[in-house]
Amino acid sequence: MNTPQPSATAIIMAFHRALEMLFPEAERVCRDPLAVKFLPPDWAGVLEDRDRLTALMGEKAQQFPGVNGAIVSRVRFIDDVVKQALSDGMRQLVIIGAGYDSRAYRMDGIGGRVTVFELDDPATQQDKRGKLEAAIGAPLDHVRYIAMDVGRDSIKERLADNGYDADKKSLFILEGLVPYISAEALAGLLGFIAAGRRHAVVFDYLPPSVVDGTCRWVEGRNMHREVLSHGEAFRLGFSHDELDRLLRDRGFDVVENVNAPDLKTRYFHGASARRPVTPVFWFAHAVASGST
């Protein structure tokens, strides 16, 4: 029987964030000094070898043009939503499919004020916790780890078992999650979040053509194949208008529903303004109707 392994796509996302830290500070779209700590040794070694890194990035730029730009835009977009939620009095941060998300450890204003719930598969979570302990020492009191099958287990029950309070103002992060779950799972999750009335959600999504492999952009078709090669699969995609309707039908007011390239003027400055950003990524931020 094969031993469960950490999510390959979660490692790839950590690599993108670690790569961003090699840019001059003024040109970085996002900042994650912990990302490199989560990488397997061979991945981290690529970042330290200029020749290997240059060759790899040249190859990936041909296969996935603009994907790196969209991924770091996603990180920054969600970081900004978290900062705004902190200003608005957020008391709980729920990260579903957390992977190697480091916001609980790197963002100011969370420790001591906000309880963070990280939900993910046991193998990825165990690997992350071990690497975090090596990087920062003892576990942080404000973070609660919930090992589970996000697509199948009851998120409501698992959160309740771990001290979640539905009456506290909360933000739910679904970064890189929506394309991998069923429509039924997403509908149930959005219904649970909207029922809180003091809750908000932020996530990214892909168009149906990326999910089914028919995308007109080469990066979308290659993303479809790449995910399959790692033993995973896209399951769920939306157009902009479909996603807008879903959120409103589920009891949300849409704050933003934006295509990744539309964020270039917001996040890419100086030399970074020349970096491509693929249009296959979309980002959404919504608050439960009647939230205060």
PDB file of C-alpha atoms in Angstrom, residues 2-290:
ATOM      1  CA  ASN A   2       1.419   3.377  -1.020  1.00  0.00           C
ATOM      2  CA  THR A   3       2.103   5.900   1.727  1.00  0.00           C
ATOM      3  CA  PRO A   4       0.018   9.071   1.195  1.00  0.00           C
ATOM      4  CA  GLN A   5       2.161  11.940  -0.066  1.00  0.00           C
ATOM      5  CA  PRO A   6       1.781  15.705   0.334  1.00  0.00           C
ATOM      6  CA  SER A   7      -0.120  17.405  -2.466  1.00  0.00           C
ATOM      7  CA  ALA A   8       2.118  17.988  -5.487  1.00  0.00           C
ATOM      8  CA  THR A   9       0.139  21.054  -6.512  1.00  0.00           C
ATOM      9  CA  ALA A  10       0.529  22.533  -3.009  1.00  0.00           C
ATOM     10  CA  ILE A  11       4.308  22.156  -3.339  1.00  0.00           C
ATOM     11  CA  ILE A  12       4.220  23.831  -6.759  1.00  0.00           C
ATOM     12  CA  MET A  13       2.305  26.794  -5.320  1.00  0.00           C
ATOM     13  CA  ALA A  14       4.869  27.143  -2.521  1.00  0.00           C
ATOM     14  CA  PHE A  15       7.601  27.138  -5.166  1.00  0.00           C
ATOM     15  CA  HIS A  16       5.943  30.054  -6.979  1.00  0.00           C
ATOM     16  CA  ARG A  17       5.836  32.058  -3.745  1.00  0.00           C
ATOM     17  CA  ALA A  18       9.435  31.206  -2.915  1.00  0.00           C
ATOM     18  CA  LEU A  19      10.489  32.213  -6.421  1.00  0.00           C
ATOM     19  CA  GLU A  20       8.874  35.618  -5.944  1.00  0.00           C
ATOM     20  CA  MET A  21      11.195  36.272  -3.002  1.00  0.00           C
ATOM     21  CA  LEU A  22      14.148  36.261  -5.438  1.00  0.00           C
ATOM     22  CA  PHE A  23      12.876  39.447  -7.088  1.00  0.00           C
ATOM     23  CA  PRO A  24      14.047  42.834  -5.760  1.00  0.00           C
ATOM     24  CA  GLU A  25      11.686  43.906  -2.981  1.00  0.00           C
ATOM     25  CA  ALA A  26      10.215  46.786  -4.992  1.00  0.00           C
ATOM     26  CA  GLU A  27       9.259  44.393  -7.805  1.00  0.00           C
ATOM     27  CA  ARG A  28       7.661  41.627  -5.731  1.00  0.00           C
ATOM     28  CA  VAL A  29       3.960  41.134  -6.209  1.00  0.00           C
ATOM     29  CA  CYS A  30       3.626  39.113  -3.005  1.00  0.00           C
ATOM     30  CA  ARG A  31       5.859  38.353  -0.043  1.00  0.00           C
ATOM     31  CA  ASP A  32       6.205  34.956   1.637  1.00  0.00           C
ATOM     32  CA  PRO A  33       9.540  34.409   3.399  1.00  0.00           C
ATOM     33  CA  LEU A  34       8.372  31.042   4.726  1.00  0.00           C
ATOM     34  CA  ALA A  35       7.527  29.485   1.358  1.00  0.00           C
ATOM     35  CA  VAL A  36      11.029  28.134   0.741  1.00  0.00           C
ATOM     36  CA  LYS A  37      10.899  26.281   4.076  1.00  0.00           C
ATOM     37  CA  PHE A  38       8.100  24.071   2.769  1.00  0.00           C
ATOM     38  CA  LEU A  39       9.939  22.888  -0.342  1.00  0.00           C
ATOM     39  CA  PRO A  40      11.543  19.452  -0.700  1.00  0.00           C
ATOM     40  CA  PRO A  41      15.358  19.728  -0.841  1.00  0.00           C
ATOM     41  CA  ASP A  42      15.542  19.212  -4.607  1.00  0.00           C
ATOM     42  CA  TRP A  43      13.020  21.990  -5.223  1.00  0.00           C
ATOM     43  CA  ALA A  44      14.807  24.369  -2.873  1.00  0.00           C
ATOM     44  CA  GLY A  45      18.072  23.499  -4.606  1.00  0.00           C
ATOM     45  CA  VAL A  46      16.725  24.769  -7.930  1.00  0.00           C
ATOM     46  CA  LEU A  47      16.236  28.222  -6.410  1.00  0.00           C
ATOM     47  CA  GLU A  48      19.916  28.282  -5.418  1.00  0.00           C
ATOM     48  CA  ASP A  49      21.236  27.204  -8.834  1.00  0.00           C
ATOM     49  CA  ARG A  50      20.987  30.112 -11.279  1.00  0.00           C
ATOM     50  CA  ASP A  51      21.559  27.983 -14.396  1.00  0.00           C
ATOM     51  CA  ARG A  52      18.980  25.352 -13.464  1.00  0.00           C
ATOM     52  CA  LEU A  53      16.474  28.002 -12.442  1.00  0.00           C
ATOM     53  CA  THR A  54      16.924  29.982 -15.656  1.00  0.00           C
ATOM     54  CA  ALA A  55      16.445  26.845 -17.753  1.00  0.00           C
ATOM     55  CA  LEU A  56      13.372  25.793 -15.773  1.00  0.00           C
ATOM     56  CA  MET A  57      11.722  29.201 -15.945  1.00  0.00           C
ATOM     57  CA  GLY A  58      12.358  29.425 -19.676  1.00  0.00           C
ATOM     58  CA  GLU A  59      10.706  26.048 -20.195  1.00  0.00           C
ATOM     59  CA  LYS A  60       7.725  26.878 -17.985  1.00  0.00           C
ATOM     60  CA  ALA A  61       7.263  30.282 -19.638  1.00  0.00           C
ATOM     61  CA  GLN A  62       6.683  28.433 -22.913  1.00  0.00           C
ATOM     62  CA  GLN A  63       4.349  25.823 -21.419  1.00  0.00           C
ATOM     63  CA  PHE A  64       2.469  28.076 -18.994  1.00  0.00           C
ATOM     64  CA  PRO A  65       2.776  31.699 -20.170  1.00  0.00           C
ATOM     65  CA  GLY A  66       1.464  34.108 -17.555  1.00  0.00           C
ATOM     66  CA  VAL A  67       0.587  31.445 -14.976  1.00  0.00           C
ATOM     67  CA  ASN A  68       3.267  32.538 -12.512  1.00  0.00           C
ATOM     68  CA  GLY A  69       1.983  36.105 -12.780  1.00  0.00           C
ATOM     69  CA  ALA A  70      -1.562  34.962 -12.046  1.00  0.00           C
ATOM     70  CA  ILE A  71      -0.505  32.823  -9.082  1.00  0.00           C
ATOM     71  CA  VAL A  72       1.408  35.606  -7.338  1.00  0.00           C
ATOM     72  CA  SER A  73      -1.505  37.964  -8.107  1.00  0.00           C
ATOM     73  CA  ARG A  74      -3.805  35.492  -6.373  1.00  0.00           C
ATOM     74  CA  VAL A  75      -1.611  35.436  -3.283  1.00  0.00           C
ATOM     75  CA  ARG A  76      -1.523  39.237  -3.143  1.00  0.00           C
ATOM     76  CA  PHE A  77      -5.262  39.583  -3.793  1.00  0.00           C
ATOM     77  CA  ILE A  78      -6.073  37.248  -0.913  1.00  0.00           C
ATOM     78  CA  ASP A  79      -3.495  38.900   1.352  1.00  0.00           C
ATOM     79  CA  ASP A  80      -5.215  42.234   0.735  1.00  0.00           C
ATOM     80  CA  VAL A  81      -8.613  40.747   1.563  1.00  0.00           C
ATOM     81  CA  VAL A  82      -7.184  39.356   4.816  1.00  0.00           C
ATOM     82  CA  LYS A  83      -5.763  42.771   5.729  1.00  0.00           C
ATOM     83  CA  GLN A  84      -9.123  44.414   5.100  1.00  0.00           C
ATOM     84  CA  ALA A  85     -10.888  41.742   7.150  1.00  0.00           C
ATOM     85  CA  LEU A  86      -8.515  42.401  10.040  1.00  0.00           C
ATOM     86  CA  SER A  87      -9.387  46.094   9.872  1.00  0.00           C
ATOM     87  CA  ASP A  88     -13.083  45.179   9.848  1.00  0.00           C
ATOM     88  CA  GLY A  89     -12.833  43.120  13.035  1.00  0.00           C
ATOM     89  CA  MET A  90     -12.327  39.561  11.819  1.00  0.00           C
ATOM     90  CA  ARG A  91     -11.949  37.094  14.690  1.00  0.00           C
ATOM     91  CA  GLN A  92     -11.684  33.767  12.836  1.00  0.00           C
ATOM     92  CA  LEU A  93      -9.802  32.846   9.664  1.00  0.00           C
ATOM     93  CA  VAL A  94     -10.763  29.523   8.076  1.00  0.00           C
ATOM     94  CA  ILE A  95      -8.398  28.222   5.388  1.00  0.00           C
ATOM     95  CA  ILE A  96      -9.914  25.278   3.541  1.00  0.00           C
ATOM     96  CA  GLY A  97      -7.462  23.180   1.549  1.00  0.00           C
ATOM     97  CA  ALA A  98      -4.697  25.100   3.309  1.00  0.00           C
ATOM     98  CA  GLY A  99      -1.735  23.392   1.675  1.00  0.00           C
ATOM     99  CA  TYR A 100       1.387  25.348   2.590  1.00  0.00           C
ATOM    100  CA  ASP A 101      -0.465  28.605   3.259  1.00  0.00           C
ATOM    101  CA  SER A 102       1.635  30.712   5.642  1.00  0.00           C
ATOM    102  CA  ARG A 103      -0.675  33.639   6.381  1.00  0.00           C
ATOM    103  CA  ALA A 104      -1.203  32.584   9.994  1.00  0.00           C
ATOM    104  CA  TYR A 105       2.544  32.919  10.576  1.00  0.00           C
ATOM    105  CA  ARG A 106       3.672  35.778   8.321  1.00  0.00           C
ATOM    106  CA  MET A 107       0.875  38.368   8.415  1.00  0.00           C
ATOM    107  CA  ASP A 108       0.789  41.060  11.073  1.00  0.00           C
ATOM    108  CA  GLY A 109      -2.322  41.371  13.206  1.00  0.00           C
ATOM    109  CA  ILE A 110      -3.387  37.720  13.221  1.00  0.00           C
ATOM    110  CA  GLY A 111      -1.545  36.309  16.240  1.00  0.00           C
ATOM    111  CA  GLY A 112      -3.298  37.139  19.506  1.00  0.00           C
ATOM    112  CA  ARG A 113      -6.432  38.457  17.786  1.00  0.00           C
ATOM    113  CA  VAL A 114      -7.610  35.824  15.342  1.00  0.00           C
ATOM    114  CA  THR A 115      -8.137  32.081  15.654  1.00  0.00           C
ATOM    115  CA  VAL A 116      -6.990  30.352  12.473  1.00  0.00           C
ATOM    116  CA  PHE A 117      -8.432  27.010  11.368  1.00  0.00           C
ATOM    117  CA  GLU A 118      -6.410  25.161   8.725  1.00  0.00           C
ATOM    118  CA  LEU A 119      -8.229  22.280   7.036  1.00  0.00           C
ATOM    119  CA  ASP A 120      -6.407  19.908   4.699  1.00  0.00           C
ATOM    120  CA  ASP A 121      -5.577  16.308   3.905  1.00  0.00           C
ATOM    121  CA  PRO A 122      -3.535  14.536   6.601  1.00  0.00           C
ATOM    122  CA  ALA A 123      -0.391  13.919   4.512  1.00  0.00           C
ATOM    123  CA  THR A 124       0.050  17.529   3.417  1.00  0.00           C
ATOM    124  CA  GLN A 125      -0.806  18.865   6.846  1.00  0.00           C
ATOM    125  CA  GLN A 126       1.635  16.542   8.616  1.00  0.00           C
ATOM    126  CA  ASP A 127       4.436  17.542   6.245  1.00  0.00           C
ATOM    127  CA  LYS A 128       3.650  21.216   6.709  1.00  0.00           C
ATOM    128  CA  ARG A 129       3.578  21.021  10.498  1.00  0.00           C
ATOM    129  CA  GLY A 130       6.912  19.227  10.603  1.00  0.00           C
ATOM    130  CA  LYS A 131       8.553  21.837   8.393  1.00  0.00           C
ATOM    131  CA  LEU A 132       6.978  24.688  10.335  1.00  0.00           C
ATOM    132  CA  GLU A 133       8.308  23.321  13.605  1.00  0.00           C
ATOM    133  CA  ALA A 134      11.787  23.193  12.091  1.00  0.00           C
ATOM    134  CA  ALA A 135      11.439  26.754  10.777  1.00  0.00           C
ATOM    135  CA  ILE A 136       9.767  28.616  13.639  1.00  0.00           C
ATOM    136  CA  GLY A 137       9.879  26.275  16.620  1.00  0.00           C
ATOM    137  CA  ALA A 138       6.838  25.427  18.738  1.00  0.00           C
ATOM    138  CA  PRO A 139       3.355  25.465  17.167  1.00  0.00           C
ATOM    139  CA  LEU A 140       1.447  28.729  17.476  1.00  0.00           C
ATOM    140  CA  ASP A 141      -1.438  28.816  19.934  1.00  0.00           C
ATOM    141  CA  HIS A 142      -3.791  30.657  17.579  1.00  0.00           C
ATOM    142  CA  VAL A 143      -3.695  27.975  14.843  1.00  0.00           C
ATOM    143  CA  ARG A 144      -5.875  24.864  14.918  1.00  0.00           C
ATOM    144  CA  TYR A 145      -5.104  22.091  12.454  1.00  0.00           C
ATOM    145  CA  ILE A 146      -7.947  19.933  11.186  1.00  0.00           C
ATOM    146  CA  ALA A 147      -6.917  16.910   9.108  1.00  0.00           C
ATOM    147  CA  MET A 148      -9.734  15.824   6.808  1.00  0.00           C
ATOM    148  CA  ASP A 149     -10.887  15.051   3.278  1.00  0.00           C
ATOM    149  CA  VAL A 150     -12.107  18.506   2.299  1.00  0.00           C
ATOM    150  CA  GLY A 151     -14.231  17.225  -0.579  1.00  0.00           C
ATOM    151  CA  ARG A 152     -16.049  14.570   1.464  1.00  0.00           C
ATOM    152  CA  ASP A 153     -16.006  15.230   5.212  1.00  0.00           C
ATOM    153  CA  SER A 154     -18.406  17.655   6.906  1.00  0.00           C
ATOM    154  CA  ILE A 155     -16.555  20.942   7.284  1.00  0.00           C
ATOM    155  CA  LYS A 156     -19.303  22.237   9.562  1.00  0.00           C
ATOM    156  CA  GLU A 157     -18.906  19.320  11.971  1.00  0.00           C
ATOM    157  CA  ARG A 158     -15.120  19.339  11.952  1.00  0.00           C
ATOM    158  CA  LEU A 159     -14.981  23.070  12.636  1.00  0.00           C
ATOM    159  CA  ALA A 160     -17.506  22.769  15.467  1.00  0.00           C
ATOM    160  CA  ASP A 161     -15.432  19.973  17.004  1.00  0.00           C
ATOM    161  CA  ASN A 162     -12.410  22.273  17.050  1.00  0.00           C
ATOM    162  CA  GLY A 163     -13.879  25.370  18.679  1.00  0.00           C
ATOM    163  CA  TYR A 164     -15.241  27.304  15.715  1.00  0.00           C
ATOM    164  CA  ASP A 165     -17.860  29.914  16.713  1.00  0.00           C
ATOM    165  CA  ALA A 166     -20.391  30.676  13.975  1.00  0.00           C
ATOM    166  CA  ASP A 167     -21.289  33.980  15.639  1.00  0.00           C
ATOM    167  CA  LYS A 168     -17.805  35.470  15.281  1.00  0.00           C
ATOM    168  CA  LYS A 169     -16.864  37.506  12.242  1.00  0.00           C
ATOM    169  CA  SER A 170     -14.960  35.162   9.955  1.00  0.00           C
ATOM    170  CA  LEU A 171     -13.172  35.050   6.613  1.00  0.00           C
ATOM    171  CA  PHE A 172     -12.978  31.824   4.620  1.00  0.00           C
ATOM    172  CA  ILE A 173     -10.095  31.316   2.183  1.00  0.00           C
ATOM    173  CA  LEU A 174     -10.542  28.736  -0.585  1.00  0.00           C
ATOM    174  CA  GLU A 175      -7.273  29.334  -2.437  1.00  0.00           C
ATOM    175  CA  GLY A 176      -6.726  26.830  -5.232  1.00  0.00           C
ATOM    176  CA  LEU A 177      -9.640  24.718  -3.986  1.00  0.00           C
ATOM    177  CA  VAL A 178     -12.742  25.378  -6.072  1.00  0.00           C
ATOM    178  CA  PRO A 179     -11.556  23.688  -9.314  1.00  0.00           C
ATOM    179  CA  TYR A 180     -10.954  20.431  -7.416  1.00  0.00           C
ATOM    180  CA  ILE A 181     -14.317  19.956  -5.674  1.00  0.00           C
ATOM    181  CA  SER A 182     -17.799  19.065  -6.886  1.00  0.00           C
ATOM    182  CA  ALA A 183     -20.583  21.554  -7.533  1.00  0.00           C
ATOM    183  CA  GLU A 184     -22.511  19.996  -4.645  1.00  0.00           C
ATOM    184  CA  ALA A 185     -19.581  20.405  -2.266  1.00  0.00           C
ATOM    185  CA  LEU A 186     -19.141  24.052  -3.229  1.00  0.00           C
ATOM    186  CA  ALA A 187     -22.852  24.794  -2.898  1.00  0.00           C
ATOM    187  CA  GLY A 188     -22.906  23.264   0.569  1.00  0.00           C
ATOM    188  CA  LEU A 189     -19.791  25.140   1.608  1.00  0.00           C
ATOM    189  CA  LEU A 190     -21.115  28.496   0.394  1.00  0.00           C
ATOM    190  CA  GLY A 191     -24.420  27.850   2.138  1.00  0.00           C
ATOM    191  CA  PHE A 192     -22.614  27.156   5.400  1.00  0.00           C
ATOM    192  CA  ILE A 193     -20.522  30.322   5.094  1.00  0.00           C
ATOM    193  CA  ALA A 194     -23.471  32.549   4.156  1.00  0.00           C
ATOM    194  CA  ALA A 195     -25.495  31.298   7.125  1.00  0.00           C
ATOM    195  CA  GLY A 196     -23.073  33.041   9.467  1.00  0.00           C
ATOM    196  CA  ARG A 197     -24.200  36.512   8.356  1.00  0.00           C
ATOM    197  CA  ARG A 198     -20.903  37.915   9.614  1.00  0.00           C
ATOM    198  CA  HIS A 199     -18.751  35.989   7.205  1.00  0.00           C
ATOM    199  CA  ALA A 200     -16.868  36.593   3.974  1.00  0.00           C
ATOM    200  CA  VAL A 201     -15.193  34.338   1.428  1.00  0.00           C
ATOM    201  CA  VAL A 202     -12.334  34.771  -1.029  1.00  0.00           C
ATOM    202  CA  PHE A 203     -11.242  32.287  -3.675  1.00  0.00           C
ATOM    203  CA  ASP A 204     -10.041  31.752  -7.214  1.00  0.00           C
ATOM    204  CA  TYR A 205     -11.725  29.832  -9.990  1.00  0.00           C
ATOM    205  CA  LEU A 206     -11.134  28.678 -13.559  1.00  0.00           C
ATOM    206  CA  PRO A 207     -13.328  28.777 -16.672  1.00  0.00           C
ATOM    207  CA  PRO A 208     -14.977  25.521 -17.806  1.00  0.00           C
ATOM    208  CA  SER A 209     -12.645  25.265 -20.815  1.00  0.00           C
ATOM    209  CA  VAL A 210      -9.632  24.808 -18.524  1.00  0.00           C
ATOM    210  CA  VAL A 211     -11.447  22.149 -16.521  1.00  0.00           C
ATOM    211  CA  ASP A 212     -12.354  20.105 -19.607  1.00  0.00           C
ATOM    212  CA  GLY A 213      -9.090  20.695 -21.483  1.00  0.00           C
ATOM    213  CA  THR A 214     -10.536  22.694 -24.397  1.00  0.00           C
ATOM    214  CA  CYS A 215      -9.122  26.112 -23.445  1.00  0.00           C
ATOM    215  CA  ARG A 216      -8.011  28.267 -26.376  1.00  0.00           C
ATOM    216  CA  TRP A 217      -4.924  29.382 -24.452  1.00  0.00           C
ATOM    217  CA  VAL A 218      -2.012  26.954 -24.407  1.00  0.00           C
ATOM    218  CA  GLU A 219      -1.414  27.492 -20.688  1.00  0.00           C
ATOM    219  CA  GLY A 220      -4.980  26.416 -19.911  1.00  0.00           C
ATOM    220  CA  ARG A 221      -4.622  23.182 -21.878  1.00  0.00           C
ATOM    221  CA  ASN A 222      -1.243  22.476 -20.306  1.00  0.00           C
ATOM    222  CA  MET A 223      -2.595  23.139 -16.808  1.00  0.00           C
ATOM    223  CA  HIS A 224      -5.270  20.528 -17.465  1.00  0.00           C
ATOM    224  CA  ARG A 225      -2.651  17.961 -18.501  1.00  0.00           C
ATOM    225  CA  GLU A 226      -0.216  18.887 -15.720  1.00  0.00           C
ATOM    226  CA  VAL A 227      -2.771  18.372 -12.971  1.00  0.00           C
ATOM    227  CA  LEU A 228      -3.683  14.957 -14.373  1.00  0.00           C
ATOM    228  CA  SER A 229       0.002  14.000 -14.442  1.00  0.00           C
ATOM    229  CA  HIS A 230       0.150  14.582 -10.671  1.00  0.00           C
ATOM    230  CA  GLY A 231      -2.787  12.260 -10.039  1.00  0.00           C
ATOM    231  CA  GLU A 232      -5.254  15.087  -9.469  1.00  0.00           C
ATOM    232  CA  ALA A 233      -7.992  16.516 -11.693  1.00  0.00           C
ATOM    233  CA  PHE A 234      -9.986  19.685 -12.237  1.00  0.00           C
ATOM    234  CA  ARG A 235     -13.693  19.137 -11.623  1.00  0.00           C
ATOM    235  CA  LEU A 236     -15.459  22.484 -11.513  1.00  0.00           C
ATOM    236  CA  GLY A 237     -15.312  25.649 -13.609  1.00  0.00           C
ATOM    237  CA  PHE A 238     -17.379  28.813 -14.056  1.00  0.00           C
ATOM    238  CA  SER A 239     -17.748  31.747 -16.355  1.00  0.00           C
ATOM    239  CA  HIS A 240     -17.692  35.192 -14.723  1.00  0.00           C
ATOM    240  CA  ASP A 241     -21.478  35.549 -14.941  1.00  0.00           C
ATOM    241  CA  GLU A 242     -22.147  32.018 -13.694  1.00  0.00           C
ATOM    242  CA  LEU A 243     -19.999  32.612 -10.636  1.00  0.00           C
ATOM    243  CA  ASP A 244     -21.665  35.960  -9.985  1.00  0.00           C
ATOM    244  CA  ARG A 245     -25.112  34.341 -10.060  1.00  0.00           C
ATOM    245  CA  LEU A 246     -24.024  31.470  -7.837  1.00  0.00           C
ATOM    246  CA  LEU A 247     -22.746  33.812  -5.146  1.00  0.00           C
ATOM    247  CA  ARG A 248     -25.856  35.984  -5.196  1.00  0.00           C
ATOM    248  CA  ASP A 249     -28.163  32.947  -5.198  1.00  0.00           C
ATOM    249  CA  ARG A 250     -26.291  31.571  -2.184  1.00  0.00           C
ATOM    250  CA  GLY A 251     -26.771  34.752  -0.159  1.00  0.00           C
ATOM    251  CA  PHE A 252     -23.668  36.818  -0.884  1.00  0.00           C
ATOM    252  CA  ASP A 253     -22.966  40.358  -1.995  1.00  0.00           C
ATOM    253  CA  VAL A 254     -20.100  40.312  -4.493  1.00  0.00           C
ATOM    254  CA  VAL A 255     -17.269  42.697  -3.611  1.00  0.00           C
ATOM    255  CA  GLU A 256     -15.018  41.755  -6.539  1.00  0.00           C
ATOM    256  CA  ASN A 257     -15.124  39.192  -9.329  1.00  0.00           C
ATOM    257  CA  VAL A 258     -12.049  39.993 -11.364  1.00  0.00           C
ATOM    258  CA  ASN A 259      -9.856  38.490 -14.074  1.00  0.00           C
ATOM    259  CA  ALA A 260      -6.186  38.134 -13.130  1.00  0.00           C
ATOM    260  CA  PRO A 261      -4.801  40.463 -15.869  1.00  0.00           C
ATOM    261  CA  ASP A 262      -7.032  43.266 -14.581  1.00  0.00           C
ATOM    262  CA  LEU A 263      -4.861  43.352 -11.449  1.00  0.00           C
ATOM    263  CA  LYS A 264      -1.645  44.214 -13.290  1.00  0.00           C
ATOM    264  CA  THR A 265      -1.924  47.943 -12.683  1.00  0.00           C
ATOM    265  CA  ARG A 266      -2.717  47.266  -9.020  1.00  0.00           C
ATOM    266  CA  TYR A 267       0.154  44.923  -8.239  1.00  0.00           C
ATOM    267  CA  PHE A 268       2.843  44.973 -10.939  1.00  0.00           C
ATOM    268  CA  HIS A 269       5.174  47.962 -10.779  1.00  0.00           C
ATOM    269  CA  GLY A 270       8.532  48.902 -12.243  1.00  0.00           C
ATOM    270  CA  ALA A 271      10.175  46.053 -14.134  1.00  0.00           C
ATOM    271  CA  SER A 272       7.399  43.698 -12.990  1.00  0.00           C
ATOM    272  CA  ALA A 273       4.935  45.545 -15.220  1.00  0.00           C
ATOM    273  CA  ARG A 274       6.411  43.583 -18.131  1.00  0.00           C
ATOM    274  CA  ARG A 275       5.501  40.216 -16.610  1.00  0.00           C
ATOM    275  CA  PRO A 276       2.649  38.380 -18.365  1.00  0.00           C
ATOM    276  CA  VAL A 277      -0.514  37.413 -16.477  1.00  0.00           C
ATOM    277  CA  THR A 278      -2.752  34.726 -17.963  1.00  0.00           C
ATOM    278  CA  PRO A 279      -6.504  35.341 -18.269  1.00  0.00           C
ATOM    279  CA  VAL A 280      -7.413  31.787 -17.231  1.00  0.00           C
ATOM    280  CA  PHE A 281      -7.469  32.725 -13.528  1.00  0.00           C
ATOM    281  CA  TRP A 282     -10.339  34.603 -11.891  1.00  0.00           C
ATOM    282  CA  PHE A 283     -10.610  35.846  -8.290  1.00  0.00           C
ATOM    283  CA  ALA A 284     -13.745  36.450  -6.216  1.00  0.00           C
ATOM    284  CA  HIS A 285     -14.403  38.146  -2.880  1.00  0.00           C
ATOM    285  CA  ALA A 286     -17.903  38.171  -1.409  1.00  0.00           C
ATOM    286  CA  VAL A 287     -19.583  38.904   1.915  1.00  0.00           C
ATOM    287  CA  ALA A 288     -22.685  37.272   3.318  1.00  0.00           C
ATOM    288  CA  SER A 289     -25.695  39.517   2.703  1.00  0.00           C
ATOM    289  CA  GLY A 290     -26.443  41.517   5.830  1.00  0.00           C
TER     290      GLY A 290
END
